[in-house]
């Protein structure tokens, strides 16, 4: 009996030290000890349970994350290395008075040149019919993404001083991700092969023919590496610098767009049309005259030959008796 009381006291002391009286009441411990004869295992502390629950929730949120739309499928974590490499192409068409066309083109070119070659550079610039109503201009640029953002944001303000307006806008994109990945893989393989060839040429000397063969293969691989690096650099530049084409068309004034404009254009083109017609006739005569002479010669020869053939039988035929002469009759038989 004394041994049981000692065990019960030890169990109560252990529960008081480990549990602190938070999870289980102290009155149930002696009863259980007395019934079984052995102290029960202490329960886990509350703080440890909370930490484990938080860790489980965090791990579950990292493994399975619900989509915003509630699709129920785990969302894939984006891989920065597999980001899309997209090259953009922009087309902008402007209508501007013919007197302000050159100034607007120069303003756009100056904005590109002031940003620097790292942000923007001019590829091609042309203008035709300057000062006329049919004037046309074009400007081709290469611009970085941040420069393009600022250019599009300030486009309306830049057109107002020149009385111009945006007439058309088109954006195209090209995904170069697969091409860049494939080209990079080929480049790495070629570099690995080059390193092995260099080690073989350096560490394993052999016959002269074998060394020359290795050197030729090494030169071929090095040329392939240089070409691949150039292609890869061009594609990366294409992704980094967008292609921008600006076209400028003349816009007629309100006076020139009246109902009498077609009649005025007709009178204005009357004399040029006559001169153009005469020029066309002269050009046609100059091109057709040699053929006319040849055809006329052939026709004359055919006519002469036909007449000669018709006259020739009359000359070779023997002359017969005159048509009015009587034919002499011979003696009649008795």
PDB file of C-alpha atoms in Angstrom, residues 102-321:
ATOM      1  CA  UNK A 102       9.751  67.036 -92.258  1.00  0.00           C
ATOM      2  CA  UNK A 103       9.705  68.810 -88.893  1.00  0.00           C
ATOM      3  CA  UNK A 104       7.738  65.976 -87.251  1.00  0.00           C
ATOM      4  CA  UNK A 105      10.096  63.367 -88.700  1.00  0.00           C
ATOM      5  CA  UNK A 106      13.122  65.301 -87.429  1.00  0.00           C
ATOM      6  CA  UNK A 107      11.515  65.609 -83.977  1.00  0.00           C
ATOM      7  CA  UNK A 108      10.999  61.850 -83.714  1.00  0.00           C
ATOM      8  CA  UNK A 109      14.515  61.158 -84.939  1.00  0.00           C
ATOM      9  CA  UNK A 110      15.977  63.650 -82.447  1.00  0.00           C
ATOM     10  CA  UNK A 111      14.042  62.034 -79.580  1.00  0.00           C
ATOM     11  CA  UNK A 112      15.545  58.687 -80.525  1.00  0.00           C
ATOM     12  CA  UNK A 113      19.097  59.988 -80.912  1.00  0.00           C
ATOM     13  CA  UNK A 114      18.987  61.887 -77.614  1.00  0.00           C
ATOM     14  CA  UNK A 115      18.142  58.673 -75.745  1.00  0.00           C
ATOM     15  CA  UNK A 116      21.429  57.101 -76.878  1.00  0.00           C
ATOM     16  CA  UNK A 117      22.269  54.029 -78.887  1.00  0.00           C
ATOM     17  CA  UNK A 118      21.646  51.771 -75.880  1.00  0.00           C
ATOM     18  CA  UNK A 119      18.002  52.889 -75.763  1.00  0.00           C
ATOM     19  CA  UNK A 120      17.211  53.775 -79.379  1.00  0.00           C
ATOM     20  CA  UNK A 121      18.923  54.122 -82.746  1.00  0.00           C
ATOM     21  CA  UNK A 122      17.780  55.008 -86.274  1.00  0.00           C
ATOM     22  CA  UNK A 123      17.837  52.277 -88.933  1.00  0.00           C
ATOM     23  CA  UNK A 124      16.373  54.085 -91.940  1.00  0.00           C
ATOM     24  CA  UNK A 125      14.872  57.488 -92.752  1.00  0.00           C
ATOM     25  CA  UNK A 126      13.328  58.635 -96.047  1.00  0.00           C
ATOM     26  CA  UNK A 127      11.031  61.365 -97.354  1.00  0.00           C
ATOM     27  CA  UNK A 128       9.660  62.028-100.843  1.00  0.00           C
ATOM     28  CA  UNK A 129       7.522  64.726-102.463  1.00  0.00           C
ATOM     29  CA  UNK A 130       8.569  67.294 -99.913  1.00  0.00           C
ATOM     30  CA  UNK A 131       6.353  70.397-100.069  1.00  0.00           C
ATOM     31  CA  UNK A 132       3.687  68.697-102.182  1.00  0.00           C
ATOM     32  CA  UNK A 133       0.312  67.327-101.244  1.00  0.00           C
ATOM     33  CA  UNK A 134       1.407  63.790-102.077  1.00  0.00           C
ATOM     34  CA  UNK A 135       4.416  63.859 -99.758  1.00  0.00           C
ATOM     35  CA  UNK A 136       5.322  60.682 -97.894  1.00  0.00           C
ATOM     36  CA  UNK A 137       7.953  59.911 -95.260  1.00  0.00           C
ATOM     37  CA  UNK A 138       9.102  56.887 -93.293  1.00  0.00           C
ATOM     38  CA  UNK A 139      11.292  56.386 -90.223  1.00  0.00           C
ATOM     39  CA  UNK A 140      12.502  53.003 -88.929  1.00  0.00           C
ATOM     40  CA  UNK A 141      13.862  52.716 -85.384  1.00  0.00           C
ATOM     41  CA  UNK A 142      15.029  50.161 -82.833  1.00  0.00           C
ATOM     42  CA  UNK A 143      13.948  51.006 -79.291  1.00  0.00           C
ATOM     43  CA  UNK A 144      14.236  49.428 -75.852  1.00  0.00           C
ATOM     44  CA  UNK A 145      11.154  48.546 -73.832  1.00  0.00           C
ATOM     45  CA  UNK A 146      11.396  51.468 -71.393  1.00  0.00           C
ATOM     46  CA  UNK A 147      11.995  53.948 -74.225  1.00  0.00           C
ATOM     47  CA  UNK A 148       8.985  52.602 -76.116  1.00  0.00           C
ATOM     48  CA  UNK A 149       6.825  53.021 -73.025  1.00  0.00           C
ATOM     49  CA  UNK A 150       7.759  56.686 -72.736  1.00  0.00           C
ATOM     50  CA  UNK A 151       7.410  57.257 -76.488  1.00  0.00           C
ATOM     51  CA  UNK A 152       3.860  55.886 -76.577  1.00  0.00           C
ATOM     52  CA  UNK A 153       2.886  57.787 -73.436  1.00  0.00           C
ATOM     53  CA  UNK A 154       4.074  61.151 -74.855  1.00  0.00           C
ATOM     54  CA  UNK A 155       2.893  60.544 -78.439  1.00  0.00           C
ATOM     55  CA  UNK A 156      -0.236  62.686 -78.274  1.00  0.00           C
ATOM     56  CA  UNK A 157       1.616  65.645 -76.777  1.00  0.00           C
ATOM     57  CA  UNK A 158       4.387  65.406 -79.369  1.00  0.00           C
ATOM     58  CA  UNK A 159       1.900  65.519 -82.268  1.00  0.00           C
ATOM     59  CA  UNK A 160       0.015  68.638 -81.201  1.00  0.00           C
ATOM     60  CA  UNK A 161       2.711  71.237 -82.135  1.00  0.00           C
ATOM     61  CA  UNK A 162       2.780  69.843 -85.696  1.00  0.00           C
ATOM     62  CA  UNK A 163      -1.016  69.582 -86.102  1.00  0.00           C
ATOM     63  CA  UNK A 164      -0.617  65.850 -86.748  1.00  0.00           C
ATOM     64  CA  UNK A 165      -2.784  62.942 -85.698  1.00  0.00           C
ATOM     65  CA  UNK A 166      -2.339  59.214 -85.242  1.00  0.00           C
ATOM     66  CA  UNK A 167      -3.995  57.445 -88.168  1.00  0.00           C
ATOM     67  CA  UNK A 168      -3.069  53.768 -87.606  1.00  0.00           C
ATOM     68  CA  UNK A 169      -1.458  51.645 -84.911  1.00  0.00           C
ATOM     69  CA  UNK A 170      -0.423  48.003 -85.136  1.00  0.00           C
ATOM     70  CA  UNK A 171       1.579  45.783 -82.767  1.00  0.00           C
ATOM     71  CA  UNK A 172       3.034  42.367 -83.592  1.00  0.00           C
ATOM     72  CA  UNK A 173       4.929  39.918 -81.375  1.00  0.00           C
ATOM     73  CA  UNK A 174       7.232  36.978 -82.060  1.00  0.00           C
ATOM     74  CA  UNK A 175       8.123  34.364 -79.447  1.00  0.00           C
ATOM     75  CA  UNK A 176      11.846  33.536 -79.654  1.00  0.00           C
ATOM     76  CA  UNK A 177      12.037  31.451 -76.479  1.00  0.00           C
ATOM     77  CA  UNK A 178      12.459  28.073 -78.191  1.00  0.00           C
ATOM     78  CA  UNK A 179      14.997  29.406 -80.674  1.00  0.00           C
ATOM     79  CA  UNK A 180      17.071  30.988 -77.914  1.00  0.00           C
ATOM     80  CA  UNK A 181      17.032  27.808 -75.827  1.00  0.00           C
ATOM     81  CA  UNK A 182      18.004  25.615 -78.793  1.00  0.00           C
ATOM     82  CA  UNK A 183      20.748  27.981 -79.903  1.00  0.00           C
ATOM     83  CA  UNK A 184      22.159  28.197 -76.383  1.00  0.00           C
ATOM     84  CA  UNK A 185      22.175  24.386 -76.109  1.00  0.00           C
ATOM     85  CA  UNK A 186      24.002  24.031 -79.417  1.00  0.00           C
ATOM     86  CA  UNK A 187      26.498  26.660 -78.324  1.00  0.00           C
ATOM     87  CA  UNK A 188      27.225  24.867 -75.049  1.00  0.00           C
ATOM     88  CA  UNK A 189      27.668  21.546 -76.850  1.00  0.00           C
ATOM     89  CA  UNK A 190      30.043  23.108 -79.354  1.00  0.00           C
ATOM     90  CA  UNK A 191      32.091  24.692 -76.567  1.00  0.00           C
ATOM     91  CA  UNK A 192      32.329  21.353 -74.760  1.00  0.00           C
ATOM     92  CA  UNK A 193      33.533  19.684 -77.938  1.00  0.00           C
ATOM     93  CA  UNK A 194      36.066  22.459 -78.478  1.00  0.00           C
ATOM     94  CA  UNK A 195      37.478  21.993 -74.974  1.00  0.00           C
ATOM     95  CA  UNK A 196      37.826  18.249 -75.504  1.00  0.00           C
ATOM     96  CA  UNK A 197      39.577  18.765 -78.815  1.00  0.00           C
ATOM     97  CA  UNK A 198      41.988  21.231 -77.225  1.00  0.00           C
ATOM     98  CA  UNK A 199      42.767  18.748 -74.441  1.00  0.00           C
ATOM     99  CA  UNK A 200      43.265  15.985 -76.988  1.00  0.00           C
ATOM    100  CA  UNK A 201      45.574  18.173 -79.038  1.00  0.00           C
ATOM    101  CA  UNK A 202      47.564  19.192 -75.975  1.00  0.00           C
ATOM    102  CA  UNK A 203      47.786  15.982 -73.960  1.00  0.00           C
ATOM    103  CA  UNK A 204      47.840  13.263 -76.606  1.00  0.00           C
ATOM    104  CA  UNK A 205      50.387  13.958 -79.320  1.00  0.00           C
ATOM    105  CA  UNK A 206      50.287  11.479 -82.155  1.00  0.00           C
ATOM    106  CA  UNK A 207      51.092  11.295 -85.826  1.00  0.00           C
ATOM    107  CA  UNK A 208      51.186  14.390 -87.979  1.00  0.00           C
ATOM    108  CA  UNK A 209      48.080  13.340 -89.931  1.00  0.00           C
ATOM    109  CA  UNK A 210      46.108  12.824 -86.740  1.00  0.00           C
ATOM    110  CA  UNK A 211      47.188  16.208 -85.376  1.00  0.00           C
ATOM    111  CA  UNK A 212      46.194  17.957 -88.598  1.00  0.00           C
ATOM    112  CA  UNK A 213      42.810  16.226 -88.526  1.00  0.00           C
ATOM    113  CA  UNK A 214      42.232  17.375 -84.948  1.00  0.00           C
ATOM    114  CA  UNK A 215      43.246  20.926 -85.838  1.00  0.00           C
ATOM    115  CA  UNK A 216      40.850  20.982 -88.800  1.00  0.00           C
ATOM    116  CA  UNK A 217      38.027  19.717 -86.617  1.00  0.00           C
ATOM    117  CA  UNK A 218      38.907  22.277 -83.965  1.00  0.00           C
ATOM    118  CA  UNK A 219      38.840  25.086 -86.554  1.00  0.00           C
ATOM    119  CA  UNK A 220      35.451  23.887 -87.802  1.00  0.00           C
ATOM    120  CA  UNK A 221      34.009  23.769 -84.288  1.00  0.00           C
ATOM    121  CA  UNK A 222      35.400  27.224 -83.502  1.00  0.00           C
ATOM    122  CA  UNK A 223      33.794  28.641 -86.654  1.00  0.00           C
ATOM    123  CA  UNK A 224      30.489  27.057 -85.657  1.00  0.00           C
ATOM    124  CA  UNK A 225      30.792  28.593 -82.182  1.00  0.00           C
ATOM    125  CA  UNK A 226      31.421  32.056 -83.618  1.00  0.00           C
ATOM    126  CA  UNK A 227      28.445  31.774 -85.970  1.00  0.00           C
ATOM    127  CA  UNK A 228      26.156  30.516 -83.228  1.00  0.00           C
ATOM    128  CA  UNK A 229      27.234  33.304 -80.884  1.00  0.00           C
ATOM    129  CA  UNK A 230      26.450  35.871 -83.576  1.00  0.00           C
ATOM    130  CA  UNK A 231      22.989  34.388 -84.146  1.00  0.00           C
ATOM    131  CA  UNK A 232      22.336  34.244 -80.416  1.00  0.00           C
ATOM    132  CA  UNK A 233      23.447  37.863 -79.941  1.00  0.00           C
ATOM    133  CA  UNK A 234      21.196  38.984 -82.810  1.00  0.00           C
ATOM    134  CA  UNK A 235      18.155  37.225 -81.310  1.00  0.00           C
ATOM    135  CA  UNK A 236      18.840  38.671 -77.868  1.00  0.00           C
ATOM    136  CA  UNK A 237      19.170  42.136 -79.384  1.00  0.00           C
ATOM    137  CA  UNK A 238      15.910  41.544 -81.231  1.00  0.00           C
ATOM    138  CA  UNK A 239      14.211  40.790 -77.916  1.00  0.00           C
ATOM    139  CA  UNK A 240      15.838  43.712 -76.112  1.00  0.00           C
ATOM    140  CA  UNK A 241      15.228  46.270 -78.895  1.00  0.00           C
ATOM    141  CA  UNK A 242      11.774  46.424 -80.467  1.00  0.00           C
ATOM    142  CA  UNK A 243      11.334  47.293 -84.131  1.00  0.00           C
ATOM    143  CA  UNK A 244       9.427  50.551 -84.705  1.00  0.00           C
ATOM    144  CA  UNK A 245       8.215  51.835 -88.091  1.00  0.00           C
ATOM    145  CA  UNK A 246       6.780  55.349 -88.341  1.00  0.00           C
ATOM    146  CA  UNK A 247       5.018  56.371 -91.563  1.00  0.00           C
ATOM    147  CA  UNK A 248       3.908  59.917 -92.387  1.00  0.00           C
ATOM    148  CA  UNK A 249       1.236  60.784 -94.955  1.00  0.00           C
ATOM    149  CA  UNK A 250       0.212  64.220 -96.150  1.00  0.00           C
ATOM    150  CA  UNK A 251      -3.114  65.546 -94.915  1.00  0.00           C
ATOM    151  CA  UNK A 252      -5.052  67.907 -97.201  1.00  0.00           C
ATOM    152  CA  UNK A 253      -6.212  71.243 -95.925  1.00  0.00           C
ATOM    153  CA  UNK A 254      -9.896  72.053 -95.596  1.00  0.00           C
ATOM    154  CA  UNK A 255      -9.821  74.359 -98.646  1.00  0.00           C
ATOM    155  CA  UNK A 256      -8.230  71.734-100.870  1.00  0.00           C
ATOM    156  CA  UNK A 257     -10.879  69.187 -99.856  1.00  0.00           C
ATOM    157  CA  UNK A 258     -13.775  71.159-101.402  1.00  0.00           C
ATOM    158  CA  UNK A 259     -16.118  69.765-104.056  1.00  0.00           C
ATOM    159  CA  UNK A 260     -14.269  71.722-106.777  1.00  0.00           C
ATOM    160  CA  UNK A 261     -11.025  69.964-106.089  1.00  0.00           C
ATOM    161  CA  UNK A 262     -11.505  67.199-108.767  1.00  0.00           C
ATOM    162  CA  UNK A 263     -12.242  69.854-111.439  1.00  0.00           C
ATOM    163  CA  UNK A 264      -9.210  71.871-110.452  1.00  0.00           C
ATOM    164  CA  UNK A 265      -7.056  68.755-110.583  1.00  0.00           C
ATOM    165  CA  UNK A 266      -8.437  67.969-114.065  1.00  0.00           C
ATOM    166  CA  UNK A 267      -7.571  71.432-115.426  1.00  0.00           C
ATOM    167  CA  UNK A 268      -4.215  71.281-113.778  1.00  0.00           C
ATOM    168  CA  UNK A 269      -3.404  67.956-115.440  1.00  0.00           C
ATOM    169  CA  UNK A 270      -4.802  68.947-118.915  1.00  0.00           C
ATOM    170  CA  UNK A 271      -1.548  70.118-120.482  1.00  0.00           C
ATOM    171  CA  UNK A 272       0.567  67.401-118.814  1.00  0.00           C
ATOM    172  CA  UNK A 273      -1.871  64.797-120.123  1.00  0.00           C
ATOM    173  CA  UNK A 274      -1.545  66.084-123.711  1.00  0.00           C
ATOM    174  CA  UNK A 275       2.225  66.137-123.472  1.00  0.00           C
ATOM    175  CA  UNK A 276       2.201  62.664-122.003  1.00  0.00           C
ATOM    176  CA  UNK A 277      -0.012  61.385-124.836  1.00  0.00           C
ATOM    177  CA  UNK A 278       2.289  62.878-127.501  1.00  0.00           C
ATOM    178  CA  UNK A 279       5.269  61.374-125.749  1.00  0.00           C
ATOM    179  CA  UNK A 280       3.533  57.990-125.743  1.00  0.00           C
ATOM    180  CA  UNK A 281       2.836  58.272-129.500  1.00  0.00           C
ATOM    181  CA  UNK A 282       6.446  59.183-130.220  1.00  0.00           C
ATOM    182  CA  UNK A 283       7.707  56.302-128.125  1.00  0.00           C
ATOM    183  CA  UNK A 284       5.315  53.886-129.848  1.00  0.00           C
ATOM    184  CA  UNK A 285       6.406  55.114-133.308  1.00  0.00           C
ATOM    185  CA  UNK A 286      10.066  54.807-132.399  1.00  0.00           C
ATOM    186  CA  UNK A 287       9.566  51.231-131.208  1.00  0.00           C
ATOM    187  CA  UNK A 288       7.234  50.147-134.026  1.00  0.00           C
ATOM    188  CA  UNK A 289       8.959  51.847-137.027  1.00  0.00           C
ATOM    189  CA  UNK A 290      11.611  49.127-137.615  1.00  0.00           C
ATOM    190  CA  UNK A 291       8.960  46.414-137.533  1.00  0.00           C
ATOM    191  CA  UNK A 292       6.713  48.423-139.879  1.00  0.00           C
ATOM    192  CA  UNK A 293       9.546  48.637-142.437  1.00  0.00           C
ATOM    193  CA  UNK A 294      10.182  44.916-142.210  1.00  0.00           C
ATOM    194  CA  UNK A 295       6.489  44.069-142.615  1.00  0.00           C
ATOM    195  CA  UNK A 296       6.132  46.463-145.584  1.00  0.00           C
ATOM    196  CA  UNK A 297       9.121  44.848-147.309  1.00  0.00           C
ATOM    197  CA  UNK A 298       7.657  41.389-146.845  1.00  0.00           C
ATOM    198  CA  UNK A 299       4.297  42.464-148.227  1.00  0.00           C
ATOM    199  CA  UNK A 300       5.916  44.060-151.322  1.00  0.00           C
ATOM    200  CA  UNK A 301       7.962  40.921-151.969  1.00  0.00           C
ATOM    201  CA  UNK A 302       4.911  38.662-151.726  1.00  0.00           C
ATOM    202  CA  UNK A 303       2.918  40.859-154.136  1.00  0.00           C
ATOM    203  CA  UNK A 304       5.785  40.978-156.642  1.00  0.00           C
ATOM    204  CA  UNK A 305       6.270  37.216-156.488  1.00  0.00           C
ATOM    205  CA  UNK A 306       2.563  36.595-157.039  1.00  0.00           C
ATOM    206  CA  UNK A 307       2.477  38.785-160.114  1.00  0.00           C
ATOM    207  CA  UNK A 308       5.616  37.181-161.539  1.00  0.00           C
ATOM    208  CA  UNK A 309       4.156  33.712-161.134  1.00  0.00           C
ATOM    209  CA  UNK A 310       0.966  34.736-162.917  1.00  0.00           C
ATOM    210  CA  UNK A 311       2.813  36.275-165.918  1.00  0.00           C
ATOM    211  CA  UNK A 312       5.286  33.423-166.480  1.00  0.00           C
ATOM    212  CA  UNK A 313       2.905  30.815-168.134  1.00  0.00           C
ATOM    213  CA  UNK A 314       1.777  33.304-170.801  1.00  0.00           C
ATOM    214  CA  UNK A 315       5.357  33.794-172.043  1.00  0.00           C
ATOM    215  CA  UNK A 316       6.105  30.044-172.413  1.00  0.00           C
ATOM    216  CA  UNK A 317       2.810  29.075-174.250  1.00  0.00           C
ATOM    217  CA  UNK A 318       3.055  28.505-178.073  1.00  0.00           C
ATOM    218  CA  UNK A 319       1.100  30.902-180.308  1.00  0.00           C
ATOM    219  CA  UNK A 320      -2.045  29.274-181.881  1.00  0.00           C
ATOM    220  CA  UNK A 321      -4.077  30.235-184.951  1.00  0.00           C
TER     221      UNK A 321
END
